[in-house]
Coordinates of C-alpha atoms in Angstrom, one line a residue:
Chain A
X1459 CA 0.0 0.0 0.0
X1460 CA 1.3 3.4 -1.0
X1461 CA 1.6 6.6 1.1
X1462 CA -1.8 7.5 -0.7
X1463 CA -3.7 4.6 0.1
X1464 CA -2.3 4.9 3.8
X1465 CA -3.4 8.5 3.7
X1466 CA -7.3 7.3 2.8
X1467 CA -7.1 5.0 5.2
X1468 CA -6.0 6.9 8.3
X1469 CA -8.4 9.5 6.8
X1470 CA -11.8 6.9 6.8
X1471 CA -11.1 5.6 10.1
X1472 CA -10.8 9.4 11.7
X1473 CA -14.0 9.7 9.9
X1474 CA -15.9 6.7 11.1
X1475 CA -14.4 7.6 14.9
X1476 CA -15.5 11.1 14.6
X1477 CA -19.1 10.1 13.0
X1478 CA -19.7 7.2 16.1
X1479 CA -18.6 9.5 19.2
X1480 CA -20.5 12.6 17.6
X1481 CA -23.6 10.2 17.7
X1482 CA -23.1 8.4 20.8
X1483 CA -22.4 11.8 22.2
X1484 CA -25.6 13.2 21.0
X1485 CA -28.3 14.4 24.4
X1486 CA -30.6 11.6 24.5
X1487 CA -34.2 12.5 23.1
X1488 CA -35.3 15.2 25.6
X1489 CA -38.9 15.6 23.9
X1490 CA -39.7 11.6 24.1
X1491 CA -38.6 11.4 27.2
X1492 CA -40.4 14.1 28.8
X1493 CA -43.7 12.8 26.4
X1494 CA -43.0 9.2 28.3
X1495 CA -43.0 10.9 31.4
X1496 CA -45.9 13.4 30.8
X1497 CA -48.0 10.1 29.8
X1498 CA -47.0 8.1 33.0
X1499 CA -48.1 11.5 34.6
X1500 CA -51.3 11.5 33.1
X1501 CA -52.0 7.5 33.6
X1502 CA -51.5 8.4 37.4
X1503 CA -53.7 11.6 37.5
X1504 CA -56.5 9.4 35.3
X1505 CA -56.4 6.5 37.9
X1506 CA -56.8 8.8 41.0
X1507 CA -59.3 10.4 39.2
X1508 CA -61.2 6.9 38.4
X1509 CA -60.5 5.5 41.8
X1510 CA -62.2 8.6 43.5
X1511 CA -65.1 8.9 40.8
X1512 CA -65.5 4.7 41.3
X1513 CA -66.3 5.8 45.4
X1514 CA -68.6 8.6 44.2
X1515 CA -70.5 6.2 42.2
X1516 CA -70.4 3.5 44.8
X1517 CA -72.0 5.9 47.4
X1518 CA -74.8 7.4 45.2
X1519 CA -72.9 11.0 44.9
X1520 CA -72.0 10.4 41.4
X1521 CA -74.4 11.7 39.2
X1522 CA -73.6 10.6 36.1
X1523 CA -71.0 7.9 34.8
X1524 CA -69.4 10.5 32.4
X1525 CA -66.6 11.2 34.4
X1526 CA -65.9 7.6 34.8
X1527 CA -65.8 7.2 30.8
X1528 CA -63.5 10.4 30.8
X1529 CA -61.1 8.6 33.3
X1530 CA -61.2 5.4 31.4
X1531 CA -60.8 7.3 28.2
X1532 CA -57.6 9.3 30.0
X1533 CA -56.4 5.6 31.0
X1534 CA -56.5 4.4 27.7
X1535 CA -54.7 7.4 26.1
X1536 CA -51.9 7.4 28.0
X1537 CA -51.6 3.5 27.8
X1538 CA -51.7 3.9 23.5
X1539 CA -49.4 6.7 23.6
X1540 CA -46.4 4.5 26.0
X1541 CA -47.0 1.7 23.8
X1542 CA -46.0 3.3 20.4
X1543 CA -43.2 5.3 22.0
X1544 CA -40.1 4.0 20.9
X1545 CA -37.9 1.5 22.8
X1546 CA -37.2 1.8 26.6
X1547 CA -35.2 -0.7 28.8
X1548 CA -36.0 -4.6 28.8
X1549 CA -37.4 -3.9 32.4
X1550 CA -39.8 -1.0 31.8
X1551 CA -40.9 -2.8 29.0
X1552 CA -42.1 -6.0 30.7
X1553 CA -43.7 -3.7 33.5
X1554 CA -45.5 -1.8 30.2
X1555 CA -47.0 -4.4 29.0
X1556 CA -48.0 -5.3 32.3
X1557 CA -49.1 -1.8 32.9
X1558 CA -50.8 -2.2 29.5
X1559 CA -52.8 -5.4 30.7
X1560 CA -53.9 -4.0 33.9
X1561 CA -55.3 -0.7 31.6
X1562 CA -57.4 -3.3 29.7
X1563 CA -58.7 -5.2 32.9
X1564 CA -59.6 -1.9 34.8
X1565 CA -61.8 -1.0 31.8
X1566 CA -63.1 -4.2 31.5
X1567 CA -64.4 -3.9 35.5
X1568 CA -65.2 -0.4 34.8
X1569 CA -68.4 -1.1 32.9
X1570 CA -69.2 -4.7 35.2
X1571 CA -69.3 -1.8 37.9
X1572 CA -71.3 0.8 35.8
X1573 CA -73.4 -1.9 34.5
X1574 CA -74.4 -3.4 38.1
X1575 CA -73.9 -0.1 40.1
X1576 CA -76.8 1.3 37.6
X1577 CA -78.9 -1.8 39.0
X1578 CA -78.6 -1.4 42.5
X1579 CA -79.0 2.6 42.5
X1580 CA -82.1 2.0 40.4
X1581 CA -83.2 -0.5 43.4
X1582 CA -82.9 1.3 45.7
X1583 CA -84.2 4.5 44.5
X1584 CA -86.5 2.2 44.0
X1585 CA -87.3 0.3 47.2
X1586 CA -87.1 3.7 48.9
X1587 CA -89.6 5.3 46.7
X1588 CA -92.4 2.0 46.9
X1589 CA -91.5 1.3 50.6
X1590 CA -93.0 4.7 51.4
X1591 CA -95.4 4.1 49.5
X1592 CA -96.5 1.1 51.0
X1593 CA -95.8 2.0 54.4
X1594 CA -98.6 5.0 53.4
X1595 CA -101.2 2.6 51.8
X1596 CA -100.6 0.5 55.2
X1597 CA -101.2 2.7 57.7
X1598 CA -105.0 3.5 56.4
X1599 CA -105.2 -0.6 54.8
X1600 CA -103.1 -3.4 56.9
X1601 CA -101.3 -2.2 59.6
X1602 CA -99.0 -5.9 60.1
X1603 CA -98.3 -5.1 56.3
X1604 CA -97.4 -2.0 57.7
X1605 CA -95.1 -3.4 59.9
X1606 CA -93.5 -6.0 57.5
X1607 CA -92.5 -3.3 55.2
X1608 CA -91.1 -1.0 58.3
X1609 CA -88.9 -4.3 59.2
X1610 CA -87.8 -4.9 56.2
X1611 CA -86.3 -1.3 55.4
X1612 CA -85.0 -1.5 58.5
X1613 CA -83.2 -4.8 58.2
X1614 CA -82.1 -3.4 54.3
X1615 CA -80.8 -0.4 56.4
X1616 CA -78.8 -2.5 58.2
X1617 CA -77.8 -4.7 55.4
X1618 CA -76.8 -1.6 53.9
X1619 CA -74.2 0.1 55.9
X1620 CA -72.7 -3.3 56.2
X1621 CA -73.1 -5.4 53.5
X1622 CA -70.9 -8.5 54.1
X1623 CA -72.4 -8.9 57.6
X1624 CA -74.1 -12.5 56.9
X1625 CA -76.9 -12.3 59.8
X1626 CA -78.0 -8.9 58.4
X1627 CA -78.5 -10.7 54.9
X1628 CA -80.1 -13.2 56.1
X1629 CA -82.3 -10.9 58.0
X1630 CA -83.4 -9.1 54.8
X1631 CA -83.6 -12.5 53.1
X1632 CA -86.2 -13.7 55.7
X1633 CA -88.3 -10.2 55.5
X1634 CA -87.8 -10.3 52.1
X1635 CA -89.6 -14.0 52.0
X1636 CA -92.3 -13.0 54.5
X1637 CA -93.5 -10.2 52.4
X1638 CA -94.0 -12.4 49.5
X1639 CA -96.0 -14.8 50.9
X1640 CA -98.0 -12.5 52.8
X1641 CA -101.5 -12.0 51.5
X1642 CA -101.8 -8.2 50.6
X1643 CA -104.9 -6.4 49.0
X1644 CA -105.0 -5.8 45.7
X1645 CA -104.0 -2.0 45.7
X1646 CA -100.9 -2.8 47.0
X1647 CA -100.0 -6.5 45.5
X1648 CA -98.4 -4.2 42.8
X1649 CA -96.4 -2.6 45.0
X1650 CA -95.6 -5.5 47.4
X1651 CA -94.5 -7.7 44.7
X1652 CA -92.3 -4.7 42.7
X1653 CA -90.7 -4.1 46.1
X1654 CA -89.9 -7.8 47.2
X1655 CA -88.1 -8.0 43.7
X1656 CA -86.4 -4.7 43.9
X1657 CA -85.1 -5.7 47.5
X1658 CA -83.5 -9.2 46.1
X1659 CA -82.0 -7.5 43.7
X1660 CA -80.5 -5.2 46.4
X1661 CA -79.8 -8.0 48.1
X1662 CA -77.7 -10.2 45.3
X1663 CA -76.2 -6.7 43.7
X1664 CA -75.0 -5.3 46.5
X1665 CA -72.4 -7.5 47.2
X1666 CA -71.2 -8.0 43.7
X1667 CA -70.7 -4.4 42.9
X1668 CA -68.4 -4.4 46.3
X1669 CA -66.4 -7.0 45.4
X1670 CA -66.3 -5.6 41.5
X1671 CA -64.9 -2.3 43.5
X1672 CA -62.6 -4.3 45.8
X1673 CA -61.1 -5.3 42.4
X1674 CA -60.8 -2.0 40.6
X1675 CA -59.6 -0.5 43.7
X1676 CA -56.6 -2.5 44.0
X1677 CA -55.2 -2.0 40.7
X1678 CA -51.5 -2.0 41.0
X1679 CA -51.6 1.3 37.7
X1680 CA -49.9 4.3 40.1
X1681 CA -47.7 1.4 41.6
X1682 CA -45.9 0.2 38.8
X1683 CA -46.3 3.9 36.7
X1684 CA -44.1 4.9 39.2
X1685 CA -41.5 2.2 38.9
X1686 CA -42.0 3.2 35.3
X1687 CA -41.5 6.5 35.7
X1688 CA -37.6 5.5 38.1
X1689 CA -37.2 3.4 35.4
X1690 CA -37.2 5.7 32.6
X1691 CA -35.3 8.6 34.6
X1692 CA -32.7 6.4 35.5
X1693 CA -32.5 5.2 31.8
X1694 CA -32.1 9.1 31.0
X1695 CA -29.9 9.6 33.9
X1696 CA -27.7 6.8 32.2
X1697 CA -27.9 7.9 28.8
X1698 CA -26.9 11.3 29.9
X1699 CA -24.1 10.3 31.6
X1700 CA -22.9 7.9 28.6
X1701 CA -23.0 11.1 25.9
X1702 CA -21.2 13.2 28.6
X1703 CA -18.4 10.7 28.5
X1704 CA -18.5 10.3 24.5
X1705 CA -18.7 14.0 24.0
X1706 CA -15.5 14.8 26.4
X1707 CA -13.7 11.6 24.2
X1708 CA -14.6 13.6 21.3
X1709 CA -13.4 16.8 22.6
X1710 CA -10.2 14.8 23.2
X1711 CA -10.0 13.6 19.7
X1712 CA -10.5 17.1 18.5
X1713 CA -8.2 18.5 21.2
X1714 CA -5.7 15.6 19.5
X1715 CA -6.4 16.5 15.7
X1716 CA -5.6 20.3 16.4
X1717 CA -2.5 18.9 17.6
X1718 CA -1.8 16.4 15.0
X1719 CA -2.1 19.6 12.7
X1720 CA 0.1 21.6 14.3
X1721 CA 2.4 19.6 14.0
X1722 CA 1.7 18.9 10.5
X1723 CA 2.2 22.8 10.0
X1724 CA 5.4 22.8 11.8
X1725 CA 7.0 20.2 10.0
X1726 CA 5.4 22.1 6.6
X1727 CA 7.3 25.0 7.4
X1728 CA 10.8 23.6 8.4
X1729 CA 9.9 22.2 4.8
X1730 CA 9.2 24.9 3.4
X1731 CA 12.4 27.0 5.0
X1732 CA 14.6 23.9 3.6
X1733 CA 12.9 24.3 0.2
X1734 CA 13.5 28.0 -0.2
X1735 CA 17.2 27.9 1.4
X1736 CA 18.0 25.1 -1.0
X1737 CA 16.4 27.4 -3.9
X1738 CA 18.6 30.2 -3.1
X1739 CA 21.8 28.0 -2.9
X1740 CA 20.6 27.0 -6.0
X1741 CA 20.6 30.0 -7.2
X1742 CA 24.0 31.6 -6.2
X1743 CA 25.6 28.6 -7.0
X1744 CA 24.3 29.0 -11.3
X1745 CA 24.8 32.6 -10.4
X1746 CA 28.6 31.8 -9.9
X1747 CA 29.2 29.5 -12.1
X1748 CA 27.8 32.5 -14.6
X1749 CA 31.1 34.6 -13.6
X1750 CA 33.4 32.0 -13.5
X1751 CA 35.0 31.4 -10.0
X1752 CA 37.3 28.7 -9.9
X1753 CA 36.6 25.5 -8.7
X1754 CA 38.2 26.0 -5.1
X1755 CA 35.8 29.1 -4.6
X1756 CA 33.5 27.1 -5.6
X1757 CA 34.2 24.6 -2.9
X1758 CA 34.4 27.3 -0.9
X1759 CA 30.7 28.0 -0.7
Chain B
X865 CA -64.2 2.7 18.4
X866 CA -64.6 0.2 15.5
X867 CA -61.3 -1.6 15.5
X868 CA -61.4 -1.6 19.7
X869 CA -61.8 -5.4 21.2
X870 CA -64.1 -3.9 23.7
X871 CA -66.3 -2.2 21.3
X872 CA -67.0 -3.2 17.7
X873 CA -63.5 -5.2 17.3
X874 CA -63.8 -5.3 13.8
X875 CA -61.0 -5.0 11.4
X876 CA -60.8 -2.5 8.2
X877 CA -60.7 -5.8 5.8
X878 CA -63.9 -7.4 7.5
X879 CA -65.2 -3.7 7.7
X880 CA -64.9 -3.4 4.0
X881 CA -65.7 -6.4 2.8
X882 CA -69.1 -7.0 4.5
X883 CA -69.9 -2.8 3.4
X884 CA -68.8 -4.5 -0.5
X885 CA -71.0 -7.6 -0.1
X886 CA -74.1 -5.8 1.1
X887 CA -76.2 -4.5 -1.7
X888 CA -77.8 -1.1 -0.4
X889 CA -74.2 0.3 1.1
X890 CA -72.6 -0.8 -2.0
X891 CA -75.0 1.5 -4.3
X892 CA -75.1 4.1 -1.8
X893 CA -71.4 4.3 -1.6
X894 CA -71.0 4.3 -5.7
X895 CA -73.9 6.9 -6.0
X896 CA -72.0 9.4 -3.2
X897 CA -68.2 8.7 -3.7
X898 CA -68.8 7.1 -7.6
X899 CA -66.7 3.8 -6.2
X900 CA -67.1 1.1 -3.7
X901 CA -67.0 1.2 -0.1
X902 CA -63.3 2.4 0.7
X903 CA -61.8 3.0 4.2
X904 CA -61.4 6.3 3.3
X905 CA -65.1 7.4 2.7
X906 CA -66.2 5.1 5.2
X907 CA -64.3 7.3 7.1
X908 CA -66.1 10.4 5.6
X909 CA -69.4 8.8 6.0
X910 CA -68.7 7.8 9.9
X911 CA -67.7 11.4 10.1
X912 CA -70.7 13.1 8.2
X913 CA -73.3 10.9 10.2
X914 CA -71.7 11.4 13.8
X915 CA -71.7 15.3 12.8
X916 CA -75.6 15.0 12.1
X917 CA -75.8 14.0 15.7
X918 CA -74.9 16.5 17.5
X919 CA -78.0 18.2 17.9
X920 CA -77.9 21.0 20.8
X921 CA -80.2 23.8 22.3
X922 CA -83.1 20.8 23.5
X923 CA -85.6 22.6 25.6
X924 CA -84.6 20.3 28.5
X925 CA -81.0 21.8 27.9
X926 CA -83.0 25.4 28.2
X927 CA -84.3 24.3 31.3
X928 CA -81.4 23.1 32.8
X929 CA -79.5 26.2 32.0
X930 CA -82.2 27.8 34.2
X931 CA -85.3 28.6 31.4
X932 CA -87.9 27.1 33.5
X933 CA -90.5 28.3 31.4
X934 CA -88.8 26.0 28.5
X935 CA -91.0 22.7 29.6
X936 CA -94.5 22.9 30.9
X937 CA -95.6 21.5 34.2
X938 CA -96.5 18.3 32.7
X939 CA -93.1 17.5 31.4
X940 CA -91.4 18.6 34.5
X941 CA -93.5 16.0 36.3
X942 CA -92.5 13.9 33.8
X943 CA -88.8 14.2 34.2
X944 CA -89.6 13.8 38.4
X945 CA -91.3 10.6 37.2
X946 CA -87.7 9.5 35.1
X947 CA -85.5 9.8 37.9
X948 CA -88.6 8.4 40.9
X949 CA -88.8 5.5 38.7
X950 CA -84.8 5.2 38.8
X951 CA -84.5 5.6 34.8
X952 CA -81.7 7.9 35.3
X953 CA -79.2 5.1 36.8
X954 CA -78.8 4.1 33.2
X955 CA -80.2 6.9 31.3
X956 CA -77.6 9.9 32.4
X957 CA -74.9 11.9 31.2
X958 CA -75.1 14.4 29.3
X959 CA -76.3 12.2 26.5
X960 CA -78.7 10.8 28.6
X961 CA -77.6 7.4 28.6
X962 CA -75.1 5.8 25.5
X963 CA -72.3 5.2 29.0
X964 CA -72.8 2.2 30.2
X965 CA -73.6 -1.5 29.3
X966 CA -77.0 -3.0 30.6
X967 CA -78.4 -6.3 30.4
X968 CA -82.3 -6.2 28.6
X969 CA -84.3 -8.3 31.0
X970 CA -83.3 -7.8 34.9
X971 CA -87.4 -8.5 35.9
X972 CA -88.7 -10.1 32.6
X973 CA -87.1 -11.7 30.3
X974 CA -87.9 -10.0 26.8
X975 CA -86.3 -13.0 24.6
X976 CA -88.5 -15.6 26.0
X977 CA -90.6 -15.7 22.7
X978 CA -87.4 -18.1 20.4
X979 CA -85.9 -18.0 17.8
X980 CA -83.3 -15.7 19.0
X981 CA -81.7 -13.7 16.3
X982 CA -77.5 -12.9 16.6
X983 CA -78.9 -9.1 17.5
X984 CA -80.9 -10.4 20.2
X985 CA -77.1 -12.1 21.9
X986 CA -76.1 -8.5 22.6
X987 CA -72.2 -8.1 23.5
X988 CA -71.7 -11.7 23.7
X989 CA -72.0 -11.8 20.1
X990 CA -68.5 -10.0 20.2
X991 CA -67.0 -11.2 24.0
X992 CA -68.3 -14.6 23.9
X993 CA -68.4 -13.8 27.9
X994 CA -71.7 -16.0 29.2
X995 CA -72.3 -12.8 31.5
X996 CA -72.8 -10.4 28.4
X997 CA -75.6 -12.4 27.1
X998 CA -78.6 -10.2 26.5
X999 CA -76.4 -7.0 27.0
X1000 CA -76.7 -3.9 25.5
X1001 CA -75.2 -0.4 25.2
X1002 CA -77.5 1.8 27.0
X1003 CA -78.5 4.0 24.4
X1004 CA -78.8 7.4 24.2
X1005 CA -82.2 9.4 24.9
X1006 CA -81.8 12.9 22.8
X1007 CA -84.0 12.7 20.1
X1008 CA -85.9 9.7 20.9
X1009 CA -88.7 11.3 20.3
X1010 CA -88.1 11.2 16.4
X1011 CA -86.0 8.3 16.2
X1012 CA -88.4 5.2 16.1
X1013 CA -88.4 2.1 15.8
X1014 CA -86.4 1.6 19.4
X1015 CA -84.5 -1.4 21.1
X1016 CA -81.8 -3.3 19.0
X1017 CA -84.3 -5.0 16.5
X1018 CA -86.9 -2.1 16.5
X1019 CA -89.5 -4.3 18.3
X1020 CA -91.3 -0.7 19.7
X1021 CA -92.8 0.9 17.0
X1022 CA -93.4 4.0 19.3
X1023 CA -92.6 5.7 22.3
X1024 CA -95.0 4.5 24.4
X1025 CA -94.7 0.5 23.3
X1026 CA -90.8 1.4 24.8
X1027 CA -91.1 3.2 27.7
X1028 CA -93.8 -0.4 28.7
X1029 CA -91.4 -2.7 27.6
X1030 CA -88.4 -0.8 29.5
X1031 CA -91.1 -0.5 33.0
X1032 CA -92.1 -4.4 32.1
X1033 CA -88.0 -5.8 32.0
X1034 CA -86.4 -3.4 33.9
X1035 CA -88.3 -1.6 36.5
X1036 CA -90.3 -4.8 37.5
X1037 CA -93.8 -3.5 37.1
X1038 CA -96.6 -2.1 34.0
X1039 CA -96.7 1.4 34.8
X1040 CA -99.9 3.4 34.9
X1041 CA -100.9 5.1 31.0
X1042 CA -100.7 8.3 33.0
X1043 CA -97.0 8.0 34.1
X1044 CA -96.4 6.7 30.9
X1045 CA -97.7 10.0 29.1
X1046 CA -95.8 12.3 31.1
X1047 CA -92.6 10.6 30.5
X1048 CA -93.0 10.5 27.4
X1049 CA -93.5 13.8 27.4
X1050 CA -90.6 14.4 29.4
X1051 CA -88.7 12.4 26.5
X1052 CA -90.3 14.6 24.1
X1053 CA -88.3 18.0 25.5
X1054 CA -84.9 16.3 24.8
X1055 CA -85.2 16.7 21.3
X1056 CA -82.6 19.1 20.1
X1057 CA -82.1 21.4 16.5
X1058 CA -80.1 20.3 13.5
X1059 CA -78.3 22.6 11.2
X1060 CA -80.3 25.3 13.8
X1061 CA -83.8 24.2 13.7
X1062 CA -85.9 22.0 15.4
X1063 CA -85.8 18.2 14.4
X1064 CA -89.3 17.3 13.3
X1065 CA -91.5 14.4 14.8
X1066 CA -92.7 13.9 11.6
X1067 CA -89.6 12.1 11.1
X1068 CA -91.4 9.3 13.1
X1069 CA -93.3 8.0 10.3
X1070 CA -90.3 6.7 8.2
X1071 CA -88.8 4.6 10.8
X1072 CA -91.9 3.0 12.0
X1073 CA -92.4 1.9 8.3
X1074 CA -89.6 0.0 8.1
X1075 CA -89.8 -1.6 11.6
X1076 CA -93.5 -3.3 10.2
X1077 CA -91.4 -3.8 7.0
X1078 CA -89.1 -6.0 9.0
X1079 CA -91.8 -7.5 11.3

């Protein structure tokens, strides 16, 4: 290989050096990264938000499951938008698709809660509504009516503000059973028999919309969107770190090529100098040989 | 919302094909966009129709923005009736209703009259979950008024055959023809204006047509 080839080949390999610690040495993506971490923001703000809608709901103060939609809507969003960002660790990964999974499930008990929440607040609106009605129609009909209807909101009361008591399940049960066996008059057979069905229904939703909130309730989404969110810092943190250290190795490199050609120019000159000194003896000596010294003043020189 | 697995989970090539295969949407589709059904004027067409529905400025939006004077006496009772009889634990939002996912048939069962139809299956036609048999998106009550036939096969030809069946399978119990008239009425102030005016009842007729056609 010739000086020239040698030349092209120190040449490419500067290049490719230059090209790899220029890119490793670039800031990491500042915008995805703050996108990732806006999203984890907003999956945590969306499932606080659903959690306390979900106990709203739950305790009748919710009036409308729009809000719930919106959170589940918020959920999703954020969930889409991790997924298509581009590559984070192996670790954050596995906990996004987990992440991802759980998004899928809460939505998935979001509308078994809606569905069977709507039920039992349309019960009991219900049950409250016909079991003053009948408790009316009682007092000037059947007064032991009267008095089944006034134990069994009673035992429902109870039931109510402590639905996984057994004995106060049973209780309503029982009332429940009485009342439908009881003969009533006709004016308020309607009523007796709407009310006894409203109450079971009470009585078997009750307990599954709980346990359908147990479930939502402990969703592990803040949990692990903030190991996802340490996760992807640190991964920042890292990647920061690593272009500091390429960019001061390119610094070097450049700090080394400035010196490389220095000395390059140095050794041009002292070149150059020995180029134009050996011009000028040149020179004198064609000049002298013009006029004819002899050959011991020329020797002389 | 048609691609979702929760929702229609349909894909663009099943989408397509079925619009392609299906006589009516094929010539509709060639008369408005002069070619057959493609994803991108399905697209225009989704987006043309869900534009015709928003339809503000109902009277009961009037008088919730505090014009009480924007439904009579009779339709305020009406509305008091809706939320007494617990209609507004699925019928509520701002849409009233169209947010939730309820079962048709919690006191009577309204498919007890076979053969049942892949309609009648509800979600489970789509989950294949046993427990979304029979259930249904809760559908939205603007415009109800002028948008007959009603339920998923158009089995009420009019307001008043619904709001029975609805009292019959999911409140429990046959309400009186006096309750039934003033929700109705009630349902009557939640039509809105299209395009600003007024949508028409006389819209009613068309629908209820085709619901005996398909009877």
């Amino acid at each position: 290989m010739g000086a020239a080839g040698r030349m092209v080949l120190v040449l490419a390999s500067l290049l490719v050096l230059l090209t790899y610690l220029s890119l490793r040495g670039a800031t990491p993506d500042t915008v995805l990264n703050e996108g990732r971490l806006a999203a984890l923001d907003a999956l945590i703000l969306n499932d606080a938000g659903l959690q306390r809608d979900l106990l709203k709901a739950r305790a009748g103060l919710l009036r409308d499951y729009d809000p719930l939609v919106s959170d589940v809507e918020g959920l999703r969003e954020a969930s889409t938008s991790l997924e298509t960002g581009r590559g984070v660790g192996a670790v954050a990964g596995s906990h996004l698709e987990r992440l991802a999974a759980e998004v899928n499930e809460q939505e998935v008990l979001v509308d078994e809660f809606k569905s069977n929440n709507a039920l039992l607040q349309n019960s009991l609106a219900y049950f409250a509504h016909v079991s003053c009605r009948l408790a009316r129609l009682a007092s000037a009909q059947d007064s032991t009516t009267g008095e089944a209807v006034g134990e069994l909101a009673n035992g429902m009361l109870r039931f109510l503000a402590a639905p996984s008591d057994g004995e106060a399940a049973a209780s309503v049960s029982r009332s429940l059973g009485g009342l439908a066996r009881r003969p009533v008059s006709p004016t308020m057979r309607e009523d007796t028999r709407a009310l006894v069905a409203h109450g079971r229904l009470i009585l078997k939703t009750l307990p599954v919309v709980d346990n359908v909130l147990a479930r939502l309730l402990a969703t592990r989404i803040t949990e692990r969107a903030g190991v996802i969110q340490d996760l992807v810092a640190d991964d920042y943190r890292r990647a920061e770190s690593r272009a500091r250290i390429f960019r001061v190795l390119l610094y070097l490199a450049a700090v080394l090529l400035v010196l490389y050609l220095g000395r390059l120019y140095l050794r041009l000159r002292a070149s150059a100098r020995a180029l134009a000194e050996k011009a000028a003896l040149e020179a004198r000596l064609q000049r002298r040989a013009g006029t004819g010294g002899t050959p011991h003043q020329l020797a002389a020189i | 919302m048609l691609l979702h697995p929760q929702l229609m989970n349909t894909s663009w090539q099943e989408l397509i094909a079925k619009l392609r295969s299906h006589p009516p949407y094929a010539a509709a589709f060639s008369r408005i966009y002069r070619s057959e059904p493609r994803r991108a004027d399905v697209l225009d067409a989704l987006g043309a129709f869900e534009r015709s529905l928003v339809t503000p400025d109902a009277r009961f939006d009037r008088y919730l923005r505090g014009q009480h004077e924007a439904i009579t006496p009779d339709e305020e009772r009406g509305y008091e009736l809706f939320k007494t009889y617990g209609c507004t634990a699925c019928h509520q939002g701002v849409n009233v209703g169209g947010n939730l996912f309820q079962r048709f048939g919690i006191f009577h069962d309204p498919f007890d009259d076979p053969p049942l139809s892949v309609a009648d299956l509800g979600r489970f036609a789509i989950t294949r979950r046993p427990s979304d048999r029979h259930v249904f998106r809760v559908p939205s009550l603007r415009n109800a008024a002028v948008t007959a036939p009603y339920f998923h096969d158009g089995r009420a030809r009019t307001l008043t055959e619904a709001v029975q069946e609805m009292a019959r399978s999911q409140l429990g119990r046959p309400l009186t023809d006096e309750h039934i008239d003033l929700i109705i009425k009630f349902l009557r102030t939640l039509t809105g204006e299209y395009n600003g005016k007024p949508l028409s009842d006389q819209a009613e007729g068309k629908p209820q047509r085709e619901a005996r056609r398909r009877r």
